[in-house]
PDB file of C-alpha atoms in Angstrom:
ATOM      1  CA  MET A   1      90.106  80.689  89.201  1.00 35.00           C
ATOM      2  CA  THR A   2      92.495  78.539  87.200  1.00 34.00           C
ATOM      3  CA  GLY A   3      95.821  77.214  88.442  1.00 36.00           C
ATOM      4  CA  GLN A   4      97.544  74.052  89.526  1.00 34.00           C
ATOM      5  CA  ARG A   5      95.932  72.312  92.482  1.00 34.00           C
ATOM      6  CA  PRO A   6      97.936  70.373  95.053  1.00 35.00           C
ATOM      7  CA  VAL A   7      97.890  66.619  94.881  1.00 32.00           C
ATOM      8  CA  ASP A   8      99.791  65.616  98.020  1.00 36.00           C
ATOM      9  CA  GLY A   9      96.964  66.242 100.489  1.00 33.00           C
ATOM     10  CA  SER A  10      99.112  68.427 102.723  1.00 36.00           C
ATOM     11  CA  PRO A  11      97.132  69.912 105.634  1.00 36.00           C
ATOM     12  CA  ASP A  12      98.745  73.304 104.995  1.00 39.00           C
ATOM     13  CA  ARG A  13      96.427  73.734 102.021  1.00 40.00           C
ATOM     14  CA  ALA A  14      92.944  75.146 102.343  1.00 46.00           C
ATOM     15  CA  ALA A  15      90.178  72.644 101.653  1.00 50.00           C
ATOM     16  CA  ASP A  16      89.197  74.443  98.462  1.00 64.00           C
ATOM     17  CA  GLY A  17      92.710  74.976  97.105  1.00 82.00           C
ATOM     18  CA  PRO A  18      96.060  76.597  97.874  1.00 93.00           C
ATOM     19  CA  PRO A  19      96.134  79.148 100.707  1.00 97.00           C
ATOM     20  CA  VAL A  20      95.920  82.913 100.357  1.00 98.00           C
ATOM     21  CA  ALA A  21      99.383  84.469 100.027  1.00 98.00           C
ATOM     22  CA  LEU A  22     100.641  87.893 101.027  1.00 98.00           C
ATOM     23  CA  VAL A  23     103.832  89.018  99.284  1.00 98.00           C
ATOM     24  CA  ALA A  24     105.648  92.068 100.651  1.00 98.00           C
ATOM     25  CA  GLY A  25     107.767  93.915  98.099  1.00 97.00           C
ATOM     26  CA  ALA A  26     105.652  92.591  95.234  1.00 97.00           C
ATOM     27  CA  SER A  27     105.934  95.447  92.746  1.00 95.00           C
ATOM     28  CA  SER A  28     109.200  94.299  91.129  1.00 94.00           C
ATOM     29  CA  GLY A  29     112.073  91.837  91.172  1.00 94.00           C
ATOM     30  CA  ILE A  30     111.910  88.753  93.353  1.00 96.00           C
ATOM     31  CA  GLY A  31     108.662  89.783  95.051  1.00 97.00           C
ATOM     32  CA  ALA A  32     106.815  90.236  91.756  1.00 97.00           C
ATOM     33  CA  ALA A  33     108.145  86.923  90.424  1.00 97.00           C
ATOM     34  CA  VAL A  34     107.106  85.101  93.603  1.00 98.00           C
ATOM     35  CA  ALA A  35     103.630  86.667  93.484  1.00 98.00           C
ATOM     36  CA  ARG A  36     103.114  85.522  89.886  1.00 98.00           C
ATOM     37  CA  ARG A  37     104.414  82.042  90.674  1.00 98.00           C
ATOM     38  CA  LEU A  38     102.131  81.609  93.682  1.00 98.00           C
ATOM     39  CA  ALA A  39      99.153  82.851  91.682  1.00 98.00           C
ATOM     40  CA  ALA A  40      99.987  80.307  88.973  1.00 97.00           C
ATOM     41  CA  ARG A  41      99.825  77.610  91.656  1.00 96.00           C
ATOM     42  CA  GLY A  42      96.297  78.719  92.501  1.00 97.00           C
ATOM     43  CA  SER A  43      96.754  81.074  95.442  1.00 98.00           C
ATOM     44  CA  ALA A  44      94.905  84.355  95.660  1.00 98.00           C
ATOM     45  CA  VAL A  45      97.721  86.855  96.262  1.00 98.00           C
ATOM     46  CA  ALA A  46      97.830  90.166  98.112  1.00 98.00           C
ATOM     47  CA  LEU A  47     100.549  92.359  96.585  1.00 98.00           C
ATOM     48  CA  VAL A  48     102.104  94.871  98.983  1.00 98.00           C
ATOM     49  CA  GLY A  49     104.526  97.634  98.012  1.00 96.00           C
ATOM     50  CA  ARG A  50     105.008 101.374  97.822  1.00 94.00           C
ATOM     51  CA  ARG A  51     104.473 101.979  94.097  1.00 93.00           C
ATOM     52  CA  GLU A  52     100.795 101.730  93.268  1.00 95.00           C
ATOM     53  CA  ALA A  53     101.190 101.808  89.480  1.00 96.00           C
ATOM     54  CA  ALA A  54     103.768  99.003  89.502  1.00 96.00           C
ATOM     55  CA  LEU A  55     101.630  96.900  91.843  1.00 97.00           C
ATOM     56  CA  LYS A  56      98.646  97.296  89.529  1.00 97.00           C
ATOM     57  CA  GLU A  57     100.766  96.123  86.591  1.00 98.00           C
ATOM     58  CA  VAL A  58     101.762  92.966  88.459  1.00 98.00           C
ATOM     59  CA  ALA A  59      98.165  92.411  89.551  1.00 98.00           C
ATOM     60  CA  GLU A  60      96.939  92.777  85.969  1.00 98.00           C
ATOM     61  CA  SER A  61      99.537  90.302  84.710  1.00 98.00           C
ATOM     62  CA  ILE A  62      98.165  87.792  87.217  1.00 98.00           C
ATOM     63  CA  ARG A  63      94.524  88.456  86.363  1.00 98.00           C
ATOM     64  CA  THR A  64      95.042  88.145  82.616  1.00 97.00           C
ATOM     65  CA  VAL A  65      95.972  84.479  83.061  1.00 97.00           C
ATOM     66  CA  GLY A  66      93.061  83.751  85.370  1.00 97.00           C
ATOM     67  CA  GLY A  67      94.612  84.468  88.761  1.00 98.00           C
ATOM     68  CA  THR A  68      93.390  86.538  91.692  1.00 98.00           C
ATOM     69  CA  ALA A  69      95.451  89.484  92.919  1.00 98.00           C
ATOM     70  CA  LEU A  70      94.796  92.327  95.346  1.00 98.00           C
ATOM     71  CA  PRO A  71      97.255  95.268  95.107  1.00 98.00           C
ATOM     72  CA  LEU A  72      97.830  97.117  98.390  1.00 98.00           C
ATOM     73  CA  ALA A  73      99.932 100.269  98.065  1.00 97.00           C
ATOM     74  CA  LEU A  74     101.585 100.757 101.457  1.00 96.00           C
ATOM     75  CA  ASP A  75     104.993 101.758 102.782  1.00 96.00           C
ATOM     76  CA  LEU A  76     105.522  98.901 105.209  1.00 97.00           C
ATOM     77  CA  ALA A  77     108.141 100.913 107.078  1.00 96.00           C
ATOM     78  CA  GLU A  78     105.452 103.310 108.284  1.00 97.00           C
ATOM     79  CA  PRO A  79     104.031 102.716 111.790  1.00 97.00           C
ATOM     80  CA  GLY A  80     101.035 100.406 111.668  1.00 97.00           C
ATOM     81  CA  ALA A  81     101.410  99.584 107.974  1.00 98.00           C
ATOM     82  CA  PRO A  82     102.175  95.848 108.400  1.00 98.00           C
ATOM     83  CA  ALA A  83      99.038  95.373 110.488  1.00 98.00           C
ATOM     84  CA  ARG A  84      96.966  97.293 107.932  1.00 98.00           C
ATOM     85  CA  ALA A  85      98.392  95.186 105.109  1.00 98.00           C
ATOM     86  CA  VAL A  86      97.425  91.899 106.769  1.00 98.00           C
ATOM     87  CA  ALA A  87      93.983  93.201 107.735  1.00 98.00           C
ATOM     88  CA  ALA A  88      93.283  94.399 104.179  1.00 98.00           C
ATOM     89  CA  ALA A  89      94.529  91.138 102.659  1.00 98.00           C
ATOM     90  CA  GLU A  90      92.373  89.016 104.939  1.00 98.00           C
ATOM     91  CA  ALA A  91      89.325  91.242 104.456  1.00 98.00           C
ATOM     92  CA  GLY A  92      89.675  91.020 100.677  1.00 98.00           C
ATOM     93  CA  LEU A  93      90.900  87.455 100.156  1.00 98.00           C
ATOM     94  CA  GLY A  94      90.632  85.458 103.367  1.00 98.00           C
ATOM     95  CA  PRO A  95      93.077  84.227 106.027  1.00 98.00           C
ATOM     96  CA  VAL A  96      96.726  84.497 105.019  1.00 98.00           C
ATOM     97  CA  GLY A  97      98.253  81.027 104.804  1.00 98.00           C
ATOM     98  CA  VAL A  98     101.517  82.006 103.108  1.00 98.00           C
ATOM     99  CA  LEU A  99     103.552  85.093 104.005  1.00 98.00           C
ATOM    100  CA  VAL A 100     106.519  86.000 101.787  1.00 98.00           C
ATOM    101  CA  CYS A 101     108.712  88.869 102.999  1.00 98.00           C
ATOM    102  CA  SER A 102     110.641  90.172  99.997  1.00 97.00           C
ATOM    103  CA  ALA A 103     110.740  93.931 100.631  1.00 94.00           C
ATOM    104  CA  GLY A 104     114.314  95.093 101.026  1.00 93.00           C
ATOM    105  CA  ALA A 105     116.614  98.074 101.377  1.00 93.00           C
ATOM    106  CA  ILE A 106     120.364  98.209 100.807  1.00 90.00           C
ATOM    107  CA  ARG A 107     123.056 100.830 101.237  1.00 90.00           C
ATOM    108  CA  LEU A 108     126.579  99.506 101.181  1.00 87.00           C
ATOM    109  CA  ALA A 109     129.177 101.213 103.342  1.00 89.00           C
ATOM    110  CA  GLY A 110     131.717 100.525 106.042  1.00 90.00           C
ATOM    111  CA  VAL A 111     130.477 100.749 109.605  1.00 93.00           C
ATOM    112  CA  HIS A 112     132.324 104.039 110.149  1.00 93.00           C
ATOM    113  CA  GLU A 113     130.734 105.463 106.974  1.00 92.00           C
ATOM    114  CA  THR A 114     127.162 104.404 107.714  1.00 94.00           C
ATOM    115  CA  GLU A 115     124.758 107.154 108.691  1.00 95.00           C
ATOM    116  CA  GLU A 116     122.329 106.399 111.486  1.00 96.00           C
ATOM    117  CA  ARG A 117     119.287 107.056 109.300  1.00 96.00           C
ATOM    118  CA  HIS A 118     120.523 104.586 106.685  1.00 95.00           C
ATOM    119  CA  TRP A 119     121.205 101.978 109.364  1.00 96.00           C
ATOM    120  CA  GLU A 120     117.738 102.436 110.855  1.00 97.00           C
ATOM    121  CA  ARG A 121     115.997 102.278 107.479  1.00 96.00           C
ATOM    122  CA  GLN A 122     117.673  98.997 106.511  1.00 96.00           C
ATOM    123  CA  LEU A 123     116.962  97.352 109.851  1.00 97.00           C
ATOM    124  CA  ARG A 124     113.372  98.579 109.715  1.00 97.00           C
ATOM    125  CA  ILE A 125     112.607  97.198 106.253  1.00 97.00           C
ATOM    126  CA  ASN A 126     114.822  94.112 106.227  1.00 97.00           C
ATOM    127  CA  LEU A 127     114.203  92.911 109.792  1.00 98.00           C
ATOM    128  CA  THR A 128     111.468  94.732 111.703  1.00 98.00           C
ATOM    129  CA  VAL A 129     108.881  94.609 108.906  1.00 98.00           C
ATOM    130  CA  PRO A 130     109.157  90.788 108.574  1.00 98.00           C
ATOM    131  CA  PHE A 131     108.833  90.536 112.366  1.00 98.00           C
ATOM    132  CA  LEU A 132     105.709  92.708 112.382  1.00 98.00           C
ATOM    133  CA  LEU A 133     104.110  90.861 109.471  1.00 98.00           C
ATOM    134  CA  ALA A 134     104.868  87.475 111.037  1.00 98.00           C
ATOM    135  CA  ARG A 135     103.438  88.626 114.354  1.00 98.00           C
ATOM    136  CA  GLN A 136     100.190  89.500 112.582  1.00 98.00           C
ATOM    137  CA  VAL A 137      99.703  86.214 110.752  1.00 98.00           C
ATOM    138  CA  LEU A 138     101.085  83.701 113.267  1.00 98.00           C
ATOM    139  CA  PRO A 139      98.093  83.566 115.650  1.00 98.00           C
ATOM    140  CA  GLY A 140      95.737  82.627 112.828  1.00 98.00           C
ATOM    141  CA  MET A 141      98.156  80.112 111.354  1.00 98.00           C
ATOM    142  CA  ARG A 142      98.655  78.464 114.753  1.00 98.00           C
ATOM    143  CA  GLU A 143      94.919  78.307 115.320  1.00 98.00           C
ATOM    144  CA  ARG A 144      94.319  76.715 111.905  1.00 97.00           C
ATOM    145  CA  GLY A 145      97.279  74.375 112.332  1.00 97.00           C
ATOM    146  CA  SER A 146      98.951  75.311 109.056  1.00 97.00           C
ATOM    147  CA  GLY A 147     100.956  78.060 107.398  1.00 97.00           C
ATOM    148  CA  TRP A 148     104.185  79.124 105.756  1.00 98.00           C
ATOM    149  CA  ILE A 149     106.400  82.128 106.472  1.00 98.00           C
ATOM    150  CA  VAL A 150     109.124  82.658 103.873  1.00 98.00           C
ATOM    151  CA  THR A 151     111.687  85.415 104.232  1.00 98.00           C
ATOM    152  CA  ILE A 152     113.992  86.419 101.406  1.00 97.00           C
ATOM    153  CA  GLY A 153     117.390  86.705 103.004  1.00 95.00           C
ATOM    154  CA  SER A 154     120.774  87.035 101.307  1.00 93.00           C
ATOM    155  CA  GLY A 155     123.936  85.091 100.797  1.00 90.00           C
ATOM    156  CA  VAL A 156     125.674  88.203 102.137  1.00 89.00           C
ATOM    157  CA  GLY A 157     123.882  87.630 105.439  1.00 90.00           C
ATOM    158  CA  CYS A 158     125.591  84.230 105.661  1.00 91.00           C
ATOM    159  CA  GLU A 159     129.107  85.661 105.338  1.00 88.00           C
ATOM    160  CA  VAL A 160     131.188  88.511 106.720  1.00 88.00           C
ATOM    161  CA  VAL A 161     131.509  90.861 103.752  1.00 87.00           C
ATOM    162  CA  ALA A 162     133.398  94.086 104.457  1.00 88.00           C
ATOM    163  CA  GLY A 163     131.279  97.073 103.502  1.00 87.00           C
ATOM    164  CA  SER A 164     127.933  95.272 103.650  1.00 88.00           C
ATOM    165  CA  GLY A 165     126.980  97.463 106.605  1.00 91.00           C
ATOM    166  CA  GLY A 166     123.399  97.516 107.793  1.00 94.00           C
ATOM    167  CA  TYR A 167     122.335  95.308 104.905  1.00 93.00           C
ATOM    168  CA  GLY A 168     124.564  92.406 105.928  1.00 93.00           C
ATOM    169  CA  VAL A 169     123.641  92.787 109.594  1.00 95.00           C
ATOM    170  CA  SER A 170     119.892  92.965 108.947  1.00 97.00           C
ATOM    171  CA  LYS A 171     119.914  89.985 106.588  1.00 96.00           C
ATOM    172  CA  HIS A 172     121.909  87.914 109.065  1.00 96.00           C
ATOM    173  CA  ALA A 173     119.389  88.873 111.744  1.00 97.00           C
ATOM    174  CA  VAL A 174     116.351  87.987 109.621  1.00 98.00           C
ATOM    175  CA  HIS A 175     117.867  84.551 109.090  1.00 97.00           C
ATOM    176  CA  ARG A 176     117.891  84.046 112.863  1.00 97.00           C
ATOM    177  CA  LEU A 177     114.396  85.522 113.219  1.00 98.00           C
ATOM    178  CA  THR A 178     113.108  82.961 110.734  1.00 98.00           C
ATOM    179  CA  GLU A 179     114.854  80.136 112.579  1.00 97.00           C
ATOM    180  CA  LEU A 180     113.135  81.246 115.785  1.00 98.00           C
ATOM    181  CA  ILE A 181     109.731  81.407 114.114  1.00 98.00           C
ATOM    182  CA  HIS A 182     110.252  77.912 112.734  1.00 97.00           C
ATOM    183  CA  GLU A 183     111.328  76.439 116.072  1.00 97.00           C
ATOM    184  CA  GLU A 184     108.515  78.097 118.024  1.00 98.00           C
ATOM    185  CA  ASN A 185     105.772  77.066 115.586  1.00 98.00           C
ATOM    186  CA  ARG A 186     106.766  73.772 113.990  1.00 96.00           C
ATOM    187  CA  ASP A 187     104.583  71.789 116.388  1.00 97.00           C
ATOM    188  CA  HIS A 188     101.627  73.999 115.436  1.00 97.00           C
ATOM    189  CA  GLY A 189     101.769  73.118 111.744  1.00 97.00           C
ATOM    190  CA  VAL A 190     103.564  76.334 110.768  1.00 97.00           C
ATOM    191  CA  ARG A 191     106.825  76.182 108.836  1.00 97.00           C
ATOM    192  CA  ALA A 192     109.256  79.054 108.347  1.00 98.00           C
ATOM    193  CA  VAL A 193     112.232  79.209 106.017  1.00 98.00           C
ATOM    194  CA  THR A 194     114.674  81.776 104.696  1.00 98.00           C
ATOM    195  CA  VAL A 195     115.627  81.624 101.037  1.00 98.00           C
ATOM    196  CA  ALA A 196     119.026  83.303 100.914  1.00 95.00           C
ATOM    197  CA  PRO A 197     119.899  84.124  97.299  1.00 94.00           C
ATOM    198  CA  GLY A 198     123.289  84.949  95.954  1.00 88.00           C
ATOM    199  CA  TRP A 199     123.613  87.417  93.102  1.00 82.00           C
ATOM    200  CA  VAL A 200     120.225  87.898  91.463  1.00 87.00           C
ATOM    201  CA  SER A 201     119.729  90.250  88.528  1.00 78.00           C
ATOM    202  CA  THR A 202     117.313  92.796  90.045  1.00 74.00           C
ATOM    203  CA  ARG A 203     117.251  96.561  90.509  1.00 69.00           C
ATOM    204  CA  LEU A 204     118.828  96.138  93.973  1.00 65.00           C
ATOM    205  CA  ALA A 205     121.915  94.382  92.637  1.00 64.00           C
ATOM    206  CA  ALA A 206     124.947  95.461  90.644  1.00 70.00           C
ATOM    207  CA  ARG A 207     124.631  94.963  86.895  1.00 71.00           C
ATOM    208  CA  PRO A 208     126.605  91.913  85.761  1.00 67.00           C
ATOM    209  CA  SER A 209     128.056  93.833  82.800  1.00 60.00           C
ATOM    210  CA  ASP A 210     129.569  96.409  85.183  1.00 68.00           C
ATOM    211  CA  LEU A 211     131.639  93.668  86.814  1.00 69.00           C
ATOM    212  CA  GLY A 212     132.504  91.727  83.666  1.00 67.00           C
ATOM    213  CA  VAL A 213     130.183  88.808  84.404  1.00 73.00           C
ATOM    214  CA  PRO A 214     127.924  87.367  81.680  1.00 75.00           C
ATOM    215  CA  ASP A 215     124.226  87.845  82.404  1.00 74.00           C
ATOM    216  CA  GLU A 216     123.542  84.139  82.071  1.00 82.00           C
ATOM    217  CA  GLN A 217     125.854  83.348  85.010  1.00 84.00           C
ATOM    218  CA  VAL A 218     123.737  85.383  87.428  1.00 87.00           C
ATOM    219  CA  LEU A 219     120.461  84.169  88.931  1.00 89.00           C
ATOM    220  CA  ASP A 220     117.190  85.777  87.932  1.00 92.00           C
ATOM    221  CA  ALA A 221     114.068  86.456  89.981  1.00 95.00           C
ATOM    222  CA  GLN A 222     112.265  83.465  88.528  1.00 96.00           C
ATOM    223  CA  ASP A 223     114.918  81.149  89.982  1.00 96.00           C
ATOM    224  CA  ILE A 224     113.994  82.358  93.454  1.00 97.00           C
ATOM    225  CA  ALA A 225     110.264  82.196  92.751  1.00 97.00           C
ATOM    226  CA  ASP A 226     110.655  78.585  91.619  1.00 97.00           C
ATOM    227  CA  THR A 227     112.542  77.807  94.834  1.00 97.00           C
ATOM    228  CA  VAL A 228     109.705  79.243  96.939  1.00 98.00           C
ATOM    229  CA  ALA A 229     107.137  77.213  94.995  1.00 97.00           C
ATOM    230  CA  TRP A 230     109.225  74.069  95.492  1.00 97.00           C
ATOM    231  CA  LEU A 231     109.250  74.694  99.238  1.00 96.00           C
ATOM    232  CA  LEU A 232     105.494  75.072  99.419  1.00 96.00           C
ATOM    233  CA  ASP A 233     105.058  71.775  97.582  1.00 95.00           C
ATOM    234  CA  ARG A 234     106.875  69.819 100.310  1.00 95.00           C
ATOM    235  CA  PRO A 235     104.532  67.527 102.283  1.00 94.00           C
ATOM    236  CA  ALA A 236     103.517  68.661 105.763  1.00 91.00           C
ATOM    237  CA  ARG A 237     105.701  65.981 107.382  1.00 93.00           C
ATOM    238  CA  MET A 238     108.841  67.512 105.858  1.00 92.00           C
ATOM    239  CA  SER A 239     110.908  70.357 107.266  1.00 88.00           C
ATOM    240  CA  VAL A 240     113.325  72.042 104.866  1.00 92.00           C
ATOM    241  CA  GLY A 241     115.819  74.641 105.969  1.00 92.00           C
ATOM    242  CA  PRO A 242     115.132  76.829 107.847  1.00 95.00           C
ATOM    243  CA  LEU A 243     117.942  78.405 105.786  1.00 96.00           C
ATOM    244  CA  ILE A 244     118.301  77.581 102.095  1.00 96.00           C
ATOM    245  CA  ARG A 245     121.076  79.188 100.085  1.00 95.00           C
ATOM    246  CA  VAL A 246     120.592  79.591  96.337  1.00 94.00           C
ATOM    247  CA  GLU A 247     123.802  80.647  94.594  1.00 92.00           C
ATOM    248  CA  PRO A 248     125.009  80.977  91.010  1.00 90.00           C
ATOM    249  CA  SER A 249     127.129  78.058  89.913  1.00 89.00           C
ATOM    250  CA  ALA A 250     129.994  80.271  88.710  1.00 84.00           C
ATOM    251  CA  SER A 251     132.393  81.261  91.498  1.00 80.00           C
ATOM    252  CA  ARG A 252     132.920  84.743  90.046  1.00 73.00           C
ATOM    253  CA  ALA A 253     129.191  85.370  90.456  1.00 73.00           C
ATOM    254  CA  ALA A 254     129.240  84.518  94.181  1.00 75.00           C
ATOM    255  CA  ALA A 255     127.419  87.140  96.253  1.00 69.00           C
ATOM    256  CA  GLY A 256     130.251  88.114  98.604  1.00 71.00           C
ATOM    257  CA  THR A 257     132.815  88.320  95.824  1.00 69.00           C
ATOM    258  CA  ALA A 258     130.501  90.380  93.635  1.00 70.00           C
ATOM    259  CA  MET A 259     129.670  92.800  96.444  1.00 70.00           C
ATOM    260  CA  THR A 260     133.337  93.317  97.283  1.00 70.00           C
ATOM    261  CA  ARG A 261     134.162  94.032  93.633  1.00 69.00           C
ATOM    262  CA  HIS A 262     131.187  96.392  93.365  1.00 65.00           C
ATOM    263  CA  LEU A 263     132.321  98.355  96.422  1.00 68.00           C
ATOM    264  CA  THR A 264     135.902  98.546  95.170  1.00 67.00           C
ATOM    265  CA  SER A 265     134.738  99.737  91.742  1.00 65.00           C
ATOM    266  CA  SER A 266     132.482 102.388  93.286  1.00 61.00           C
ATOM    267  CA  ARG A 267     135.264 103.720  95.495  1.00 61.00           C
ATOM    268  CA  ASP A 268     137.722 103.769  92.615  1.00 59.00           C
ATOM    269  CA  ARG A 269     135.255 105.972  90.721  1.00 57.00           C
ATOM    270  CA  GLY A 270     134.913 108.218  93.741  1.00 56.00           C
ATOM    271  CA  ALA A 271     131.204 107.516  93.997  1.00 51.00           C
ATOM    272  CA  GLY A 272     129.578 106.094  97.097  1.00 50.00           C
ATOM    273  CA  PRO A 273     127.265 103.128  96.494  1.00 49.00           C
ATOM    274  CA  ALA A 274     123.726 104.294  95.953  1.00 46.00           C
ATOM    275  CA  ALA A 275     120.937 103.388  98.286  1.00 52.00           C
ATOM    276  CA  LYS A 276     118.408 101.000  96.786  1.00 56.00           C
ATOM    277  CA  GLU A 277     115.072  99.770  98.026  1.00 56.00           C
ATOM    278  CA  THR A 278     112.450  97.319  96.851  1.00 58.00           C
ATOM    279  CA  PRO A 279     109.471  99.511  95.952  1.00 51.00           C
TER     280      PRO A 279
END
């Protein structure tokens, strides 16, 4: 396949090129952008998500430029699905050397307004699924002496934002999970980092126009994909993170401020914030 080959000789690269990558939540938004970016670097990429048609579209966009992509339509929240995803990726492409956890669910509400099922769903997708995926790939990475685990966190998980509910809690927790993975595995050649974006223009986020913010002041998915690629290009001797915040430059586009304004606007309209989930 075509694609840029590494030149720094890092041991976290397979002898014949960049490692196989598995991207969870790859059918749209940040996950799709990361999958395309990793494929452009030369990785064969397993695309995991719930919407088969959307996954196939992303896979085709990768293949048309000479990349290798394997779409795997799975709901990672289902029991056993993370293990099946890793097994299918490794059977089809080889050992997973890069895991990117980008699947996400969000429902904004105060603690007293949050239904148990919404709380459980957000913690399952935003926290437990990354844990289960990491648990599957870590033994192989440790044995090979190389690997990357990248979780897509949130700037909201770095702050106390009223109304962020299970989303804020789960993102804060996945930040700590990633720190633990990094600390426990750094001497085995495995690096883990959370990329915690601020406001990114995706289907999970409020539309900039609804809050009077110009589109160009908000991050886009490619910004986050480029950040992930930059991380993977660091030499093996270098540790970055394990928490990296990526925020818009404009203060009015800050994640916490934007979420607070979105919640206030929704309540003023008498409409509860809708639940959203990376497909």
